[in-house]
Amino acid sequence: MSKKKVATVSLAGCFGCHMSFLDMDLELLDLIDLIQFDRSPLTDIKTFKHRVDIGLIEGGVCNDHNLHVLRDFRQHCDVLISLGECAIMGGLPAMRNDIPLSECLNEAYLGVPTAIKNSTIIPHHEDLPKILDRVYPCHELVKIDYFLTGCPPSGEVIALALKSLLRGDLTIPRELIKYD
Amino acid sequence: MNKKSVSKIVRHLPRDPTRLLDYLWAIQRAKGFISPLDIFELAKLLKIDESRIKEVITFYHFFFDKPHGEFSIFLDQSIIAKHAGIDLIEKVFEEALGVKSGQMTDDWQFGLYKTSCIGMSDQAPAALINMIPFVNLTTDKVLTLITCLKRGDELLKLQKDLDCVPQNTVHQSLVTQDQWDQDITSLHTQILNPQDIIQEIISSGLRGRGGAGFPTGKKWQLCRQYPGPRVVVCNADEGEPGTFKDRYLLTEHATKLFYGMAIAAKAIESQEAYLYLRAEYTYLLDHLHFVLTKLQRDPLIRQIKWRIQLGAGAYVVGEESALLESLEGKRGEPRLRPPFPVEKGYLGKPTIVNNVETFVLVSKVLEKGFESFRKWGTDQSAGVRWLSISGDVSKPGLYEVPWGIRLREVLELCGAQSPLMIQVGGPSGECINATILSELERKLSFEDLPTGGSFMVFSKERDIFTILQNFMQFFVDESCGNCTPCRAGNVVLNNQLKKVVDGHGRPQDLMSLTQWSHVVMKTSRCGLGMSSPRVITTSMKAFPEIYQHKIDSSKSSLIFDFDEQKATSDYDKIFGENHE
Ligand SMILES: Cc1cc2nc3c(=O)[nH]c(=O)nc-3n(C[C@H](O)[C@H](O)[C@H](O)COP(=O)(O)O)c2cc1C
Ligand code: SF4
Ligand code: FES
């Protein structure tokens, strides 16, 4: 059986979910027998060259670049998974959703103690992505096939999810994803 | 504003936290709103925590913890009011006062706000000004009204002068018609003992008129099983949009209502009776007290301790256990059931809660005998019931009809104008496609189409989705927030409906709407969440084509429509379109 291709990306996330991936330790070696990483921060491949079997999305969508990447993933992946709280619900970044964007940027860049009057600016440039009015969960923008809960989901859960998915359907014992 | 101290204002009230709503009304009437200092003083006076008071103030629409204007104007947002032009009325108010809805004028004289259905759908558009209803509003009336109020005219006088006093237009009355004079000795000499009363009510087949249709006699019998003291409560919260028949019964048949309650009290051997009146009907309070005082001559009435409790604005309080919470001076959040009120109700005592109309009919059954009542209606739905008919009809108003009447017959009675859709039983009821002839043969009855009395007719000129979205918004606004499926689920449903209406829907969105509807219906705590998704499910059944019409199946079902330009417009505004 040829190895399945997996792509991953971090949108408006903290890379916590990707760290969790690395937390798999030896499990990762098992996994590497079954899958091959394609576009991912782990391989530093930045564009899709082929169709991919599974896409894992960390983080929600906070700017137009995130939006385009997410759509790109949807177009190239057979199965798309929202990985972690931020992808599923927006997570911490979504705390700004009730605050108008201008107020939010002012507070973050100009209202901080390190800001220097008349010299600190809010970074913006045509090469920088445009910030969206609020942070969107991935499933509001593209069809998401599975949701892996957790902040972040543990390495064990991610490994189990991938393995079970390769066998047919994604199943995870309830104890592993019951957090309260 | 008034500087009187709280203790002076509430001097006439017993030191009893269950009367908290009365306290808050008294303070608000005297001072315009309830300030942090008032809360502090009241907490000391009642020996309760301040948070206990704050949580109550913030629960109800009509309690204000901030100034709300010397004249607080609440515009009815029901779909009937919308169709009758309340949005235009709002604009006129806004322009004349120089404020936006939700704001107060700089001099604090006027505040302009919105509220759910105020029970005046037969006389829309309507508004409450300092809890006094002004019906049949027109732009001219609004302009005159504002001028006169600024000049210092009396609200009640203006209500009369401008022809804005609520009327009850009865188009058909079968059983309730005769007015009783205060002394109806003939009735209670017949009332022998509790068991006989209950037997009479059971034989009549009377079922509750508040919506759920629980057999009234059986409810009373159940209540009797639990040791007293027991309590009688009348539900006059009438919050279902499009309903106003209780308003009429409270105005014209209060005597029958109080006798009905007294008979119930006798049947369950209770000495305590409460009438819970929705805040929107504050204007009926004096009248009800007057009738009750007049009836005190009658020993049947006199032996009971009565209280009329004024609500403060919350649809969910119509749910019986929420009503009991509110009656106890708390937030009107539904209780977990069981135990049902017949076992543990007001302050833990076995309690029966019945609708206004139910009690009025109890009087009639005892007066005329159960046979004369049974001759109306169907097998499972005995007798008659009041309908509040509104919308696109030539004769909006009140109709007493026999159960089992066909929709077609109702439409003829009220003079429906090229009907497209009928909403039977309000937003939580059922949506009917009035262009399908077989549907019009359906019968109003517990067997087929139950209704709590709301009957709204919409003509072919109306947009169905506008109506449905108004209904969903109502549930979003009125969910008490106690349980997640209803608090969040109704928002989800509302957003998904909007997505479809805006043309961004995909085939799977319709499935998702259905699935979410099931989740909310099956997992909500009270009847609000259990029935709110019926807006979606029953309209999908009645008008599948309008949903299909909105769905573009040609587009990829994996990448959803998203208005990127809109989402980045804030950013563009801050930095300019081109990042210079
Ligand atoms: C959200 C909600 C609102 C309700 N509103 C009312 C109401 O305004 N008036 C009413 O009589 N019953 C209302 N009910 C029904 C009551 O819970 C209760 O069934 C009724 O008062 C019992 O009286 P009945 O047996 O005479 O109908 C409501 C129920 C729910 C779930
Ligand atoms: S269903 Fe809605 S209204 Fe009823 S208890 Fe739950 S949140 Fe409150
Ligand atoms: S980035 Fe993984 S949970 Fe937030």
Tab-separated table of C-alpha atoms and ligand atoms in Angstrom, chain B residues 206-216 219-220 233-240 243 245-246 278 314-323 334 337 352-359 428 446 452 474-475 478 526-531, ligand 1:
chain	number	residue	atom	x	y	z
B	206	LEU	CA	-62.309	20.815	29.166
B	207	ARG	CA	-58.646	21.006	28.224
B	208	GLY	CA	-56.262	23.847	28.996
B	209	ARG	CA	-56.404	26.802	26.621
B	210	GLY	CA	-52.824	27.975	27.190
B	211	GLY	CA	-51.412	25.744	24.476
B	212	ALA	CA	-50.528	22.317	25.796
B	213	GLY	CA	-54.147	21.276	26.271
B	214	PHE	CA	-53.769	19.262	29.443
B	215	PRO	CA	-57.157	18.033	30.709
B	216	THR	CA	-58.140	20.568	33.356
B	219	LYS	CA	-54.775	18.451	36.578
B	220	TRP	CA	-56.874	19.453	39.556
B	233	VAL	CA	-52.533	30.406	39.750
B	234	CYS	CA	-53.933	32.033	36.643
B	235	ASN	CA	-51.551	32.446	33.736
B	236	ALA	CA	-52.303	35.816	32.161
B	237	ASP	CA	-48.888	36.187	30.604
B	238	GLU	CA	-50.230	35.872	27.048
B	239	GLY	CA	-46.890	36.234	25.308
B	240	GLU	CA	-47.286	34.171	22.141
B	243	THR	CA	-52.463	36.278	20.774
B	245	LYS	CA	-57.793	36.807	23.497
B	246	ASP	CA	-56.783	36.867	27.163
B	278	ARG	CA	-48.065	40.344	31.854
B	314	ALA	CA	-40.426	38.074	29.394
B	315	TYR	CA	-42.146	35.646	27.037
B	316	VAL	CA	-40.695	32.593	28.746
B	317	VAL	CA	-42.483	33.488	31.977
B	318	GLY	CA	-45.625	32.173	30.282
B	319	GLU	CA	-44.142	28.721	30.794
B	320	GLU	CA	-45.813	27.612	34.001
B	321	SER	CA	-42.769	26.768	36.089
B	322	ALA	CA	-41.023	29.960	35.005
B	323	LEU	CA	-44.190	31.809	35.942
B	334	PRO	CA	-38.154	27.430	33.842
B	337	ARG	CA	-39.583	18.992	35.760
B	352	ILE	CA	-52.476	24.361	39.588
B	353	VAL	CA	-51.639	26.793	36.818
B	354	ASN	CA	-54.311	27.482	34.226
B	355	ASN	CA	-54.830	29.887	31.419
B	356	VAL	CA	-57.262	32.825	31.654
B	357	GLU	CA	-59.611	31.294	29.114
B	358	THR	CA	-59.557	27.951	30.914
B	359	PHE	CA	-60.838	29.583	34.106
B	428	SER	CA	-44.217	28.082	18.243
B	446	PHE	CA	-55.863	18.813	19.648
B	452	GLY	CA	-53.212	28.526	21.978
B	474	PHE	CA	-38.266	36.433	18.539
B	475	PHE	CA	-37.006	33.154	20.005
B	478	GLU	CA	-36.763	35.571	24.338
B	526	CYS	CA	-38.647	23.973	28.387
B	527	GLY	CA	-41.336	24.369	25.773
B	528	LEU	CA	-39.677	27.413	24.260
B	529	GLY	CA	-36.685	25.529	22.919
B	530	MET	CA	-38.786	22.435	22.333
B	531	SER	CA	-40.982	24.275	19.887
C	1	LIG	C1	-42.456	29.433	26.328
C	1	LIG	C2	-43.854	29.177	26.802
C	1	LIG	C3	-44.746	30.232	26.905
C	1	LIG	C4	-46.028	30.025	27.371
C	1	LIG	N1	-46.867	31.085	27.462
C	1	LIG	C5	-48.102	30.901	27.960
C	1	LIG	C6	-48.978	32.000	28.110
C	1	LIG	O1	-48.637	33.131	27.791
C	1	LIG	N2	-50.205	31.785	28.629
C	1	LIG	C7	-50.618	30.533	28.994
C	1	LIG	O2	-51.732	30.393	29.487
C	1	LIG	N3	-49.813	29.478	28.855
C	1	LIG	C8	-48.564	29.624	28.345
C	1	LIG	N4	-47.750	28.543	28.237
C	1	LIG	C9	-48.254	27.223	28.671
C	1	LIG	C10	-48.087	27.050	30.177
C	1	LIG	O3	-46.802	26.481	30.434
C	1	LIG	C11	-49.110	26.104	30.785
C	1	LIG	O4	-49.132	24.943	30.024
C	1	LIG	C12	-50.478	26.676	30.839
C	1	LIG	O5	-50.491	27.909	31.486
C	1	LIG	C13	-51.380	25.733	31.588
C	1	LIG	O6	-52.698	26.209	31.580
C	1	LIG	P1	-53.850	25.471	30.788
C	1	LIG	O7	-53.786	24.014	31.160
C	1	LIG	O8	-55.093	26.122	31.260
C	1	LIG	O9	-53.596	25.682	29.353
C	1	LIG	C14	-46.449	28.731	27.744
C	1	LIG	C15	-45.559	27.670	27.624
C	1	LIG	C16	-44.283	27.886	27.149
C	1	LIG	C17	-43.361	26.727	27.039
